Coordinates of C-alpha atoms in Angstrom, one line a residue:
Chain A
M710 CA -115.8 -36.0 -161.5
T711 CA -115.1 -32.4 -162.4
P712 CA -111.6 -32.3 -160.9
L713 CA -110.5 -35.3 -163.0
I714 CA -111.6 -33.6 -166.2
V715 CA -109.8 -30.4 -165.3
A716 CA -106.6 -32.4 -164.5
A717 CA -106.8 -34.0 -167.9
L718 CA -106.3 -30.6 -169.6
W719 CA -102.7 -30.3 -168.7
M720 CA -101.6 -33.9 -168.2
T721 CA -100.3 -36.0 -171.1
P722 CA -101.2 -38.7 -171.3
P723 CA -104.2 -38.3 -169.0
P724 CA -104.2 -40.8 -166.1
A725 CA -106.9 -43.5 -166.3
A726 CA -109.7 -42.2 -164.2
D727 CA -110.6 -44.4 -161.3
P728 CA -113.6 -46.4 -162.4
A729 CA -116.7 -45.7 -160.4
P730 CA -116.8 -48.2 -157.5
P731 CA -119.2 -51.0 -158.4
S732 CA -122.8 -51.4 -157.2
S733 CA -123.8 -54.6 -155.6
D734 CA -125.5 -55.6 -158.9
E735 CA -122.3 -55.0 -160.7
V736 CA -120.3 -57.1 -158.2
M737 CA -122.8 -59.9 -158.5
A738 CA -122.5 -59.8 -162.3
R739 CA -118.7 -60.3 -162.0
A740 CA -119.0 -63.5 -159.9
G741 CA -117.4 -66.4 -161.7
P742 CA -117.6 -70.1 -161.0
E743 CA -114.7 -69.8 -158.6
D744 CA -116.8 -67.5 -156.4
W745 CA -119.4 -70.1 -155.6
R746 CA -119.3 -73.4 -153.7
P747 CA -121.8 -76.2 -153.2
L748 CA -123.2 -77.2 -149.9
D749 CA -121.4 -80.2 -148.3
P750 CA -124.0 -82.9 -148.1
D751 CA -122.3 -84.3 -145.0
N752 CA -123.0 -81.0 -143.2
T753 CA -126.3 -80.1 -144.6
L754 CA -129.7 -80.8 -143.0
Y755 CA -133.1 -80.9 -144.5
M756 CA -136.0 -80.4 -142.2
E757 CA -139.3 -81.4 -143.9
L758 CA -142.5 -79.7 -142.8
D759 CA -145.9 -80.1 -144.3
V760 CA -145.3 -76.7 -146.0
G761 CA -141.9 -77.4 -147.4
R762 CA -138.2 -78.0 -146.8
I763 CA -135.8 -76.0 -144.7
V764 CA -132.2 -76.3 -145.7
M765 CA -129.6 -75.8 -143.0
E766 CA -125.8 -75.7 -143.2
L767 CA -123.9 -77.0 -140.1
A768 CA -120.7 -75.4 -138.7
P769 CA -118.4 -78.2 -137.5
H770 CA -115.5 -75.7 -137.7
F771 CA -116.9 -73.9 -134.7
A772 CA -118.9 -76.7 -132.9
P773 CA -117.4 -80.0 -133.9
A774 CA -118.7 -82.1 -131.0
T775 CA -122.2 -80.6 -131.1
V776 CA -122.5 -81.0 -134.8
E777 CA -121.4 -84.6 -134.5
N778 CA -124.1 -85.2 -131.9
I779 CA -126.8 -83.5 -134.0
K780 CA -125.7 -85.8 -136.9
T781 CA -125.9 -88.8 -134.7
L782 CA -129.5 -87.8 -133.7
V783 CA -130.5 -87.1 -137.3
R784 CA -129.1 -90.4 -138.6
A785 CA -131.2 -92.2 -135.9
G786 CA -134.3 -90.3 -137.0
Y787 CA -134.5 -88.6 -133.7
F788 CA -136.4 -85.5 -134.9
D789 CA -138.9 -87.4 -137.1
G790 CA -142.3 -87.0 -135.6
T791 CA -141.2 -84.3 -133.1
T792 CA -142.6 -80.8 -133.3
I793 CA -141.8 -77.1 -133.4
N794 CA -143.2 -76.2 -130.0
R795 CA -141.9 -72.6 -129.5
V796 CA -142.3 -69.6 -131.7
Q797 CA -141.4 -66.3 -129.9
E798 CA -142.1 -63.1 -131.8
N799 CA -139.0 -61.3 -132.9
Y800 CA -136.8 -64.0 -131.3
V801 CA -136.7 -67.7 -132.1
V802 CA -138.4 -70.8 -133.4
Q803 CA -137.5 -73.9 -131.4
W804 CA -138.1 -77.6 -132.0
G805 CA -137.4 -81.1 -130.6
D806 CA -138.9 -83.5 -128.2
A807 CA -141.3 -81.2 -126.3
A808 CA -141.6 -83.6 -123.4
G809 CA -137.8 -84.1 -123.2
E810 CA -138.3 -87.8 -122.7
K811 CA -137.3 -89.3 -126.1
P812 CA -134.2 -91.5 -125.7
L813 CA -131.1 -90.0 -127.2
G814 CA -129.8 -93.4 -128.4
M815 CA -126.2 -93.3 -129.4
A816 CA -126.0 -89.5 -128.9
R817 CA -124.5 -87.8 -125.9
E818 CA -126.5 -86.4 -123.1
T819 CA -124.1 -83.5 -122.3
I820 CA -121.5 -81.8 -124.4
P821 CA -118.8 -79.3 -123.1
P822 CA -119.9 -75.9 -124.4
E823 CA -118.7 -74.8 -127.8
F824 CA -119.6 -71.2 -127.3
V825 CA -116.2 -70.1 -128.6
R826 CA -113.2 -71.6 -130.3
E827 CA -109.6 -70.7 -130.0
R828 CA -108.6 -67.9 -132.3
R829 CA -107.3 -69.0 -135.6
G830 CA -106.6 -67.2 -138.8
D831 CA -106.9 -69.8 -141.5
D832 CA -110.6 -69.5 -142.1
F833 CA -111.6 -66.2 -140.5
A834 CA -111.8 -63.1 -142.8
V835 CA -112.0 -59.9 -140.9
I836 CA -114.7 -57.5 -142.0
D837 CA -113.7 -53.9 -141.2
Q838 CA -116.9 -52.7 -139.7
R839 CA -117.7 -51.2 -136.3
D840 CA -119.7 -53.6 -134.1
T841 CA -121.6 -53.0 -130.9
Y842 CA -120.8 -56.3 -129.3
A843 CA -117.3 -57.4 -130.4
P844 CA -113.9 -55.8 -131.0
T845 CA -113.7 -57.4 -134.5
V846 CA -116.2 -59.1 -136.7
G847 CA -115.7 -61.3 -139.7
V848 CA -116.9 -64.2 -141.8
S849 CA -115.8 -67.8 -141.7
R850 CA -116.8 -70.2 -144.4
G851 CA -120.1 -68.3 -144.9
F852 CA -120.8 -67.9 -141.2
K853 CA -120.9 -64.5 -139.5
A854 CA -118.5 -64.5 -136.6
A855 CA -116.6 -62.3 -134.2
Q856 CA -113.3 -62.3 -132.2
D857 CA -111.4 -60.8 -129.4
G858 CA -107.7 -61.2 -128.8
R859 CA -108.2 -64.7 -127.6
V860 CA -111.2 -66.5 -129.1
Q861 CA -113.6 -66.5 -132.0
W862 CA -117.3 -67.2 -132.0
L863 CA -120.3 -67.5 -134.3
T864 CA -122.8 -64.6 -134.0
H865 CA -126.5 -64.7 -133.5
C866 CA -127.9 -63.3 -136.7
Y867 CA -131.2 -63.8 -138.5
A868 CA -131.4 -67.5 -139.5
S869 CA -128.7 -68.6 -137.1
L870 CA -129.2 -72.2 -135.9
G871 CA -128.6 -72.7 -132.2
V872 CA -128.6 -75.4 -129.6
G873 CA -131.0 -75.0 -126.8
R874 CA -129.6 -75.6 -123.3
G875 CA -130.9 -75.5 -119.7
E876 CA -129.1 -73.8 -116.8
A877 CA -126.0 -75.9 -117.1
A878 CA -123.5 -74.8 -119.8
D879 CA -123.0 -78.4 -121.0
S880 CA -126.7 -79.3 -121.2
G881 CA -127.1 -78.4 -124.9
N882 CA -126.8 -81.7 -126.7
G883 CA -128.6 -80.8 -130.0
S884 CA -131.9 -82.5 -129.2
E885 CA -133.5 -79.1 -128.9
L886 CA -132.6 -76.6 -131.7
Y887 CA -133.7 -73.1 -132.4
V888 CA -133.5 -70.6 -135.3
V889 CA -133.4 -66.8 -135.0
I890 CA -136.5 -65.2 -136.6
G891 CA -136.0 -61.6 -135.5
H892 CA -133.5 -58.8 -134.9
A893 CA -130.1 -60.4 -134.2
P894 CA -130.1 -61.3 -130.5
R895 CA -126.4 -60.8 -130.1
H896 CA -126.5 -60.9 -126.3
L897 CA -126.8 -64.7 -126.8
D898 CA -123.3 -64.8 -128.3
R899 CA -120.9 -66.7 -126.2
N900 CA -123.8 -68.0 -124.0
I901 CA -125.0 -70.9 -126.1
T902 CA -123.6 -73.0 -128.9
L903 CA -124.4 -72.0 -132.5
A904 CA -124.2 -75.0 -134.8
G905 CA -125.3 -73.7 -138.2
R906 CA -127.6 -71.5 -140.2
V907 CA -130.7 -71.7 -142.4
I908 CA -129.8 -71.4 -146.1
E909 CA -133.3 -71.8 -147.6
G910 CA -136.9 -72.0 -146.3
M911 CA -136.7 -69.4 -143.6
E912 CA -140.2 -68.3 -144.5
H913 CA -141.5 -71.6 -143.3
L914 CA -140.3 -70.8 -139.8
S915 CA -140.8 -67.0 -139.7
T916 CA -144.4 -67.1 -140.6
L917 CA -145.5 -69.7 -138.0
P918 CA -148.1 -68.6 -135.4
R919 CA -146.5 -67.1 -132.3
G920 CA -146.9 -69.1 -129.1
T921 CA -148.9 -67.5 -126.3
E922 CA -147.2 -69.0 -123.3
T923 CA -144.1 -67.6 -121.6
L924 CA -141.1 -67.5 -124.0
G925 CA -143.5 -68.2 -126.9
F926 CA -144.2 -71.8 -126.2
Y927 CA -147.4 -73.1 -127.7
A928 CA -150.1 -73.3 -125.1
E929 CA -151.7 -76.5 -126.5
A930 CA -149.9 -79.6 -127.9
E931 CA -152.2 -79.4 -130.9
E932 CA -150.7 -76.0 -131.9
S933 CA -147.3 -77.6 -132.3
V934 CA -146.0 -77.9 -135.9
P935 CA -145.2 -81.5 -136.9
I936 CA -141.8 -82.3 -138.3
R937 CA -142.0 -85.0 -140.9
S938 CA -138.3 -85.6 -140.8
V939 CA -134.9 -84.2 -140.5
R940 CA -132.3 -85.8 -142.8
L941 CA -128.6 -85.3 -143.6
A942 CA -128.4 -84.4 -147.3
A943 CA -125.9 -87.2 -147.7
G944 CA -128.6 -89.6 -146.6
V945 CA -131.0 -88.3 -149.3
P946 CA -130.9 -89.6 -152.9
V947 CA -129.0 -87.2 -155.1
E948 CA -132.0 -86.4 -157.2
E949 CA -133.9 -85.3 -154.2
R950 CA -131.3 -82.9 -152.8
S951 CA -131.6 -79.2 -153.0
K952 CA -129.2 -77.8 -155.6
I953 CA -127.9 -74.7 -153.8
E954 CA -124.7 -72.9 -154.1
I955 CA -123.3 -70.4 -151.7
M956 CA -121.2 -67.4 -152.5
R957 CA -117.7 -68.0 -151.1
T958 CA -116.8 -65.5 -148.4
D959 CA -113.0 -65.8 -148.6
T960 CA -112.6 -64.1 -151.9
P961 CA -111.9 -60.6 -153.3
L962 CA -115.4 -60.7 -154.8
F963 CA -117.0 -61.1 -151.4
R964 CA -115.0 -58.2 -150.1
A965 CA -116.2 -56.1 -153.0
W966 CA -119.7 -57.3 -152.3
V967 CA -119.6 -56.1 -148.7
E968 CA -118.2 -52.8 -149.7
A969 CA -120.9 -52.3 -152.3
R970 CA -123.6 -53.2 -149.8
A971 CA -122.3 -50.5 -147.5
H972 CA -122.8 -48.0 -150.4
R973 CA -126.3 -48.6 -151.6
A974 CA -126.6 -45.3 -153.4
R975 CA -124.6 -47.0 -156.1
D976 CA -127.7 -49.1 -156.7
G977 CA -130.1 -46.2 -157.4
W978 CA -133.1 -45.2 -155.2
F979 CA -130.9 -44.7 -152.2
L980 CA -129.8 -41.1 -151.7
T981 CA -127.5 -41.5 -148.8
N982 CA -124.8 -44.1 -148.4
A983 CA -124.5 -45.5 -144.9
G984 CA -120.8 -46.1 -145.6
A985 CA -121.0 -49.0 -143.2
I986 CA -122.8 -52.2 -142.8
D987 CA -123.8 -54.2 -139.7
L988 CA -122.4 -57.8 -139.7
C989 CA -125.9 -59.3 -139.6
N990 CA -127.0 -57.1 -142.5
I991 CA -124.5 -58.6 -144.9
P992 CA -126.2 -61.0 -147.2
V993 CA -124.3 -64.2 -148.1
P994 CA -125.8 -64.8 -151.6
T995 CA -127.1 -68.2 -152.6
R996 CA -128.2 -69.5 -156.0
Q997 CA -129.7 -72.5 -157.5
A998 CA -127.0 -74.7 -159.0
A999 CA -129.1 -74.7 -162.2
D1000 CA -128.5 -70.9 -162.5
A1001 CA -124.9 -71.7 -163.1
E1002 CA -125.6 -73.4 -166.4
Chain B
M459 CA -116.2 -57.9 -104.2
T460 CA -113.1 -59.0 -102.3
P461 CA -111.3 -55.7 -102.4
L462 CA -114.2 -54.0 -100.7
I463 CA -114.2 -56.5 -97.8
V464 CA -110.5 -56.1 -97.3
A465 CA -110.9 -52.3 -97.2
A466 CA -113.5 -52.6 -94.5
L467 CA -110.9 -54.2 -92.2
W468 CA -109.1 -51.0 -91.5
M469 CA -111.8 -48.4 -92.2
T470 CA -114.2 -47.2 -89.4
P471 CA -117.0 -47.0 -90.0
P472 CA -117.0 -49.4 -92.9
P473 CA -118.3 -48.0 -96.1
A474 CA -121.6 -49.3 -97.4
A475 CA -120.7 -51.8 -100.0
D476 CA -122.1 -51.0 -103.4
P477 CA -125.2 -53.0 -103.9
A478 CA -125.1 -55.5 -106.7
P479 CA -126.1 -53.7 -109.9
P480 CA -129.8 -54.6 -110.7
S481 CA -131.0 -57.1 -113.1
S482 CA -133.6 -56.1 -115.7
D483 CA -136.3 -57.8 -113.6
E484 CA -135.2 -55.7 -110.6
V485 CA -135.3 -52.5 -112.6
M486 CA -138.7 -53.3 -113.9
A487 CA -139.9 -53.9 -110.3
R488 CA -138.7 -50.5 -109.3
A489 CA -140.8 -48.7 -112.0
G490 CA -143.3 -46.3 -110.4
P491 CA -146.3 -44.6 -112.0
E492 CA -144.0 -41.7 -113.1
D493 CA -142.0 -44.1 -115.3
W494 CA -145.0 -44.8 -117.6
R495 CA -147.0 -42.7 -120.0
P496 CA -150.1 -43.3 -121.9
L497 CA -150.3 -43.3 -125.7
D498 CA -151.5 -39.9 -127.1
P499 CA -154.8 -40.7 -128.9
D500 CA -154.1 -38.0 -131.4
N501 CA -150.9 -39.8 -132.4
T502 CA -152.0 -43.4 -132.2
L503 CA -153.3 -45.4 -135.1
Y504 CA -155.3 -48.6 -135.0
M505 CA -155.1 -50.8 -138.1
E506 CA -157.8 -53.5 -138.0
L507 CA -157.2 -56.7 -139.8
D508 CA -159.5 -59.8 -139.8
V509 CA -157.0 -61.3 -137.3
G510 CA -156.8 -58.4 -134.9
R511 CA -155.7 -54.9 -134.2
I512 CA -152.2 -53.3 -134.8
V513 CA -151.5 -50.3 -132.6
M514 CA -149.0 -47.8 -134.0
E515 CA -147.5 -44.7 -132.4
L516 CA -146.8 -41.7 -134.7
A517 CA -143.7 -39.5 -134.4
P518 CA -144.6 -35.9 -135.2
H519 CA -141.5 -34.7 -133.5
F520 CA -139.5 -36.1 -136.3
A521 CA -141.9 -36.1 -139.3
P522 CA -144.5 -33.4 -138.6
A523 CA -145.7 -32.8 -142.2
T524 CA -145.8 -36.5 -143.0
V525 CA -147.6 -37.4 -139.8
E526 CA -150.1 -34.7 -140.6
N527 CA -150.7 -36.1 -144.1
I528 CA -151.1 -39.6 -142.7
K529 CA -153.7 -38.3 -140.3
T530 CA -155.5 -36.5 -143.1
L531 CA -155.7 -39.7 -145.0
V532 CA -156.8 -41.7 -142.0
R533 CA -159.5 -39.3 -141.1
A534 CA -160.9 -39.6 -144.6
G535 CA -160.9 -43.4 -144.3
Y536 CA -158.3 -43.6 -147.1
F537 CA -156.9 -47.0 -146.0
D538 CA -160.3 -48.7 -145.3
G539 CA -160.6 -51.4 -147.9
T540 CA -157.1 -51.2 -149.1
T541 CA -154.7 -54.1 -148.6
I542 CA -151.4 -55.3 -147.4
N543 CA -149.8 -56.1 -150.8
R544 CA -146.1 -56.7 -150.0
V545 CA -144.5 -59.0 -147.4
Q546 CA -140.8 -59.4 -148.0
E547 CA -139.0 -62.0 -145.8
N548 CA -136.7 -60.5 -143.2
Y549 CA -137.5 -57.0 -144.5
V550 CA -140.9 -55.2 -144.6
V551 CA -144.7 -55.5 -144.8
Q552 CA -146.2 -52.8 -146.9
W553 CA -149.8 -51.6 -147.4
G554 CA -151.9 -49.0 -149.2
D555 CA -153.6 -48.6 -152.5
A556 CA -151.9 -51.3 -154.6
A557 CA -153.0 -49.7 -157.8
G558 CA -151.9 -46.2 -156.7
E559 CA -155.0 -44.7 -158.2
K560 CA -157.1 -43.9 -155.1
P561 CA -157.7 -40.1 -154.9
L562 CA -155.8 -38.6 -152.0
G563 CA -158.6 -36.1 -151.2
M564 CA -157.4 -33.3 -148.9
A565 CA -154.0 -35.0 -148.4
R566 CA -150.8 -33.7 -150.2
E567 CA -149.4 -35.6 -153.1
T568 CA -145.7 -34.8 -152.3
I569 CA -144.0 -33.8 -149.1
P570 CA -140.5 -32.5 -148.7
P571 CA -138.5 -35.4 -147.2
E572 CA -138.4 -35.7 -143.4
F573 CA -135.5 -38.1 -143.3
V574 CA -133.7 -36.1 -140.7
R575 CA -134.4 -33.2 -138.4
E576 CA -132.1 -30.5 -137.1
R577 CA -130.3 -31.5 -134.0
R578 CA -131.9 -30.6 -130.8
G579 CA -131.3 -31.6 -127.2
D580 CA -134.6 -31.2 -125.5
D581 CA -136.0 -34.7 -126.3
F582 CA -133.0 -36.8 -127.3
A583 CA -131.4 -38.9 -124.6
V584 CA -128.0 -40.3 -125.7
I585 CA -127.4 -44.0 -125.2
D586 CA -123.7 -44.6 -124.7
Q587 CA -123.4 -47.6 -127.0
R588 CA -121.2 -48.2 -130.0
D589 CA -123.1 -48.3 -133.3
T590 CA -122.2 -49.5 -136.8
Y591 CA -124.1 -46.8 -138.6
A592 CA -124.1 -43.6 -136.6
P593 CA -121.6 -41.7 -134.4
T594 CA -124.2 -41.4 -131.6
V595 CA -127.4 -43.2 -130.8
G596 CA -130.2 -42.4 -128.4
V597 CA -133.9 -42.5 -127.7
S598 CA -136.4 -39.8 -128.2
R599 CA -139.9 -40.1 -126.7
G600 CA -139.8 -43.8 -127.0
F601 CA -138.3 -43.9 -130.5
K602 CA -134.8 -45.2 -131.4
A603 CA -132.8 -42.5 -133.0
A604 CA -129.3 -41.4 -134.0
Q605 CA -127.4 -38.2 -134.6
D606 CA -124.3 -36.7 -136.0
G607 CA -122.9 -33.3 -135.3
R608 CA -125.7 -31.6 -137.4
V609 CA -128.9 -33.7 -137.6
Q610 CA -130.9 -36.4 -135.9
W611 CA -132.9 -39.2 -137.4
L612 CA -135.2 -42.0 -136.5
T613 CA -133.6 -45.4 -137.0
H614 CA -135.0 -48.5 -138.8
C615 CA -135.5 -51.1 -136.1
Y616 CA -137.8 -54.0 -136.0
A617 CA -141.4 -52.6 -135.9
S618 CA -140.5 -49.2 -137.3
L619 CA -143.2 -47.6 -139.4
G620 CA -142.0 -46.0 -142.6
V621 CA -143.4 -44.1 -145.5
G622 CA -142.9 -45.7 -148.9
R623 CA -141.6 -43.5 -151.7
G624 CA -140.6 -43.8 -155.3
E625 CA -137.4 -42.5 -156.9
A626 CA -138.1 -38.9 -156.0
A627 CA -137.2 -37.9 -152.4
D628 CA -140.5 -36.0 -151.9
S629 CA -142.8 -38.8 -153.3
G630 CA -143.5 -40.4 -150.0
N631 CA -146.9 -38.9 -148.9
G632 CA -148.1 -41.6 -146.5
S633 CA -150.5 -43.4 -148.8
E634 CA -148.1 -46.4 -148.8
L635 CA -146.7 -47.4 -145.5
Y636 CA -144.4 -50.2 -144.4
V637 CA -143.3 -51.9 -141.2
V638 CA -139.9 -53.6 -140.6
I639 CA -140.4 -57.3 -139.9
G640 CA -136.7 -58.4 -139.9
H641 CA -133.2 -57.5 -138.8
A642 CA -132.9 -53.7 -138.6
P643 CA -132.4 -52.4 -142.2
R644 CA -130.4 -49.5 -141.0
H645 CA -129.1 -48.7 -144.5
L646 CA -132.6 -47.2 -145.0
D647 CA -131.9 -44.6 -142.4
R648 CA -131.8 -41.1 -143.8
N649 CA -133.1 -42.4 -147.1
I650 CA -136.8 -42.5 -146.4
T651 CA -139.1 -40.9 -143.8
L652 CA -139.9 -42.9 -140.7
A653 CA -143.2 -41.8 -139.1
G654 CA -143.8 -44.1 -136.2
R655 CA -143.6 -47.6 -134.8
V656 CA -145.8 -50.6 -134.0
I657 CA -146.5 -50.9 -130.3
E658 CA -148.8 -53.9 -130.3
G659 CA -149.9 -56.5 -132.8
M660 CA -146.6 -57.1 -134.6
E661 CA -147.3 -60.8 -134.9
H662 CA -150.3 -60.0 -137.1
L663 CA -147.8 -58.6 -139.6
S664 CA -144.7 -60.7 -139.1
T665 CA -146.6 -64.0 -139.7
L666 CA -148.2 -63.0 -143.0
P667 CA -147.3 -65.2 -146.0
R668 CA -144.3 -63.9 -147.9
G669 CA -145.0 -62.6 -151.4
T670 CA -143.3 -64.4 -154.3
E671 CA -142.8 -61.5 -156.7
T672 CA -139.8 -59.2 -156.7
L673 CA -139.5 -57.3 -153.4
G674 CA -142.0 -59.6 -151.8
F675 CA -145.1 -58.3 -153.6
Y676 CA -148.0 -60.7 -153.8
A677 CA -148.3 -62.3 -157.2
E678 CA -152.1 -62.4 -157.2
A679 CA -154.5 -59.7 -156.0
E680 CA -156.3 -62.5 -154.0
E681 CA -153.3 -63.0 -151.8
S682 CA -153.4 -59.4 -150.6
V683 CA -154.6 -59.0 -147.0
P684 CA -157.7 -56.8 -146.5
I685 CA -157.5 -53.9 -144.2
R686 CA -160.8 -53.3 -142.5
S687 CA -159.9 -49.9 -141.4
V688 CA -157.2 -47.6 -140.1
R689 CA -158.4 -45.1 -137.4
L690 CA -156.9 -42.5 -135.2
A691 CA -157.4 -43.6 -131.6
A692 CA -158.9 -40.2 -130.9
G693 CA -161.6 -41.0 -133.4
V694 CA -162.5 -44.3 -131.7
P695 CA -164.9 -44.4 -128.7
V696 CA -162.9 -44.4 -125.4
E697 CA -164.2 -47.9 -124.4
E698 CA -162.9 -49.4 -127.7
R699 CA -159.4 -48.0 -127.3
S700 CA -156.4 -50.1 -126.5
K701 CA -155.3 -49.3 -122.9
I702 CA -151.5 -49.4 -123.4
E703 CA -148.8 -47.6 -121.4
I704 CA -145.2 -47.1 -122.6
M705 CA -142.2 -46.9 -120.4
R706 CA -140.8 -43.4 -120.5
T707 CA -137.3 -43.2 -122.0
D708 CA -136.2 -39.9 -120.5
T709 CA -135.9 -41.2 -117.0
P710 CA -133.2 -42.6 -114.7
L711 CA -135.2 -45.8 -114.6
F712 CA -134.9 -46.2 -118.4
R713 CA -131.2 -45.6 -118.2
A714 CA -130.9 -48.4 -115.6
W715 CA -133.1 -50.6 -117.8
V716 CA -130.7 -50.2 -120.7
E717 CA -127.7 -50.9 -118.5
A718 CA -129.3 -54.0 -117.1
R719 CA -130.2 -55.3 -120.5
A720 CA -126.5 -55.0 -121.5
H721 CA -125.6 -57.3 -118.5
R722 CA -128.0 -60.2 -118.9
A723 CA -126.0 -62.5 -116.6
R724 CA -127.7 -60.6 -113.8
D725 CA -130.9 -62.3 -114.9
G726 CA -129.6 -65.8 -114.5
W727 CA -129.2 -68.4 -117.3
F728 CA -126.7 -66.1 -119.1
L729 CA -123.1 -66.9 -118.4
T730 CA -121.4 -64.0 -120.2
N731 CA -122.5 -60.4 -120.1
A732 CA -122.3 -58.7 -123.5
G733 CA -121.5 -55.5 -121.6
A734 CA -123.1 -53.7 -124.6
I735 CA -126.4 -53.5 -126.3
D736 CA -127.4 -52.7 -129.9
L737 CA -129.8 -49.8 -130.2
C738 CA -132.4 -51.9 -131.9
N739 CA -132.1 -54.6 -129.3
I740 CA -133.2 -52.3 -126.5
P741 CA -136.8 -53.1 -125.6
V742 CA -139.1 -50.2 -124.7
P743 CA -141.5 -51.9 -122.3
T744 CA -145.2 -51.6 -122.6
R745 CA -148.0 -52.6 -120.3
Q746 CA -151.7 -52.8 -120.2
A747 CA -153.0 -49.8 -118.3
A748 CA -155.0 -52.3 -116.3
D749 CA -151.8 -53.7 -114.9
A750 CA -151.2 -50.4 -113.2
E751 CA -154.2 -50.9 -110.9

């Protein structure tokens, strides 16, 4: 700051010194009611395990047909009584009908891939950070995403919710779902449909015993983790819903948040600012709605 | 390939067509004995938990004084009977003397920070991939690393082993250690000393229950996970040592491996090649020495 003080000696009136750029704590403290949004109960899933609830937000703005199919399956109770049958270290947790024989009911068997969508600007905020995998990265309604000159896609980050598929590109119908539990497997981007992300309860998935078969499948059916139910939040009585709010990502506050997270030395303890932040390292804060009172 | 075939029509003799670039399976199949190395027992730690062994490789080429101090602590049995007392979701597992009162014996209390080392070329192989955090990335004796024009540093990837410190830069002496269990927290690079990485047994750490206190510390002492012992491999009878070999990273084979991993469509299932790979997504393969027979 010394140069500013020296300058003040001969300037009248002295210019207002630039305030110190804010730390992430300071940015968070500035967040007003307009910086938060509730989860949409029509696009929120609750997966109930014996150990607790996992809250997932769906992404119909990137995978409309797939999300619709998942909701059809969920409304029919398709996942109730199925299991988590694959847990691969530093990769994914996967669930559904392990035998692949449960009838899909009204849901579709195949869905044209929704790996990418046409590029649009109305809900994609560019984040000015270098990325290994994509020319440009950004955030879209809370979801990490990327784009090239033609298309946009959701990115595989920790907690991303994806749609298992076989060899055929259209074979992912939502009856087998996975969540990323390790370092972002970005090589999966544009190879498989992402349909959402986990908002709360990741620890119920990330701590599960790893499967010992190829790809982390459990060797014995008894190892599989029972799923009590998967419900759409809109189908759950209001008083039983999780009261979560998400920081909006299309705001000046969120931009300041990203900038502060790239300069952690403002927070203390850190001695060196990275001056940059990997897309998948940017936290999208959540809070309990009660915290707003 | 069409242009090559057309060219062959008027050229005599026809040029040998470039063979298809290899898949990662094909690269692995080509690995000969010279592409593997054993772990150095003088720089390998075994942490024994009730659930099994965690094998860690130390990095004296980046953190010589810190590694020496850790080995002094280990030889004195410092960690035996201490606990894992912090498990923070998508971040780190940490262990040591939770109360911070156990005498360090012959080990040093403070160590000048080894966050970076001077730049050298003899053991740093550049990996030609774009990175969010560093101008250049590479690999050094199996360790992921980065450099600028002046210095080199180990990078925080999944399974990296780091040295907890307080506010003071020199306060990390090795009596509190941590391992990354989530998406690479690269903002820690150059802020804290990295001293090694986990080679085997990550699942024993990544599946531990998450702590509910701030930063993932366990709320109650009873939640802490007992450490039976930490030993240097050299101090363990040969027949009780883990027989692990690591793929060398200074070879043409490893370069081909990285290239193949950036083009996963060669492996089948994948439809789109990323054409790039994030430093922390590059696997450094290991095998049981028995596999070599």
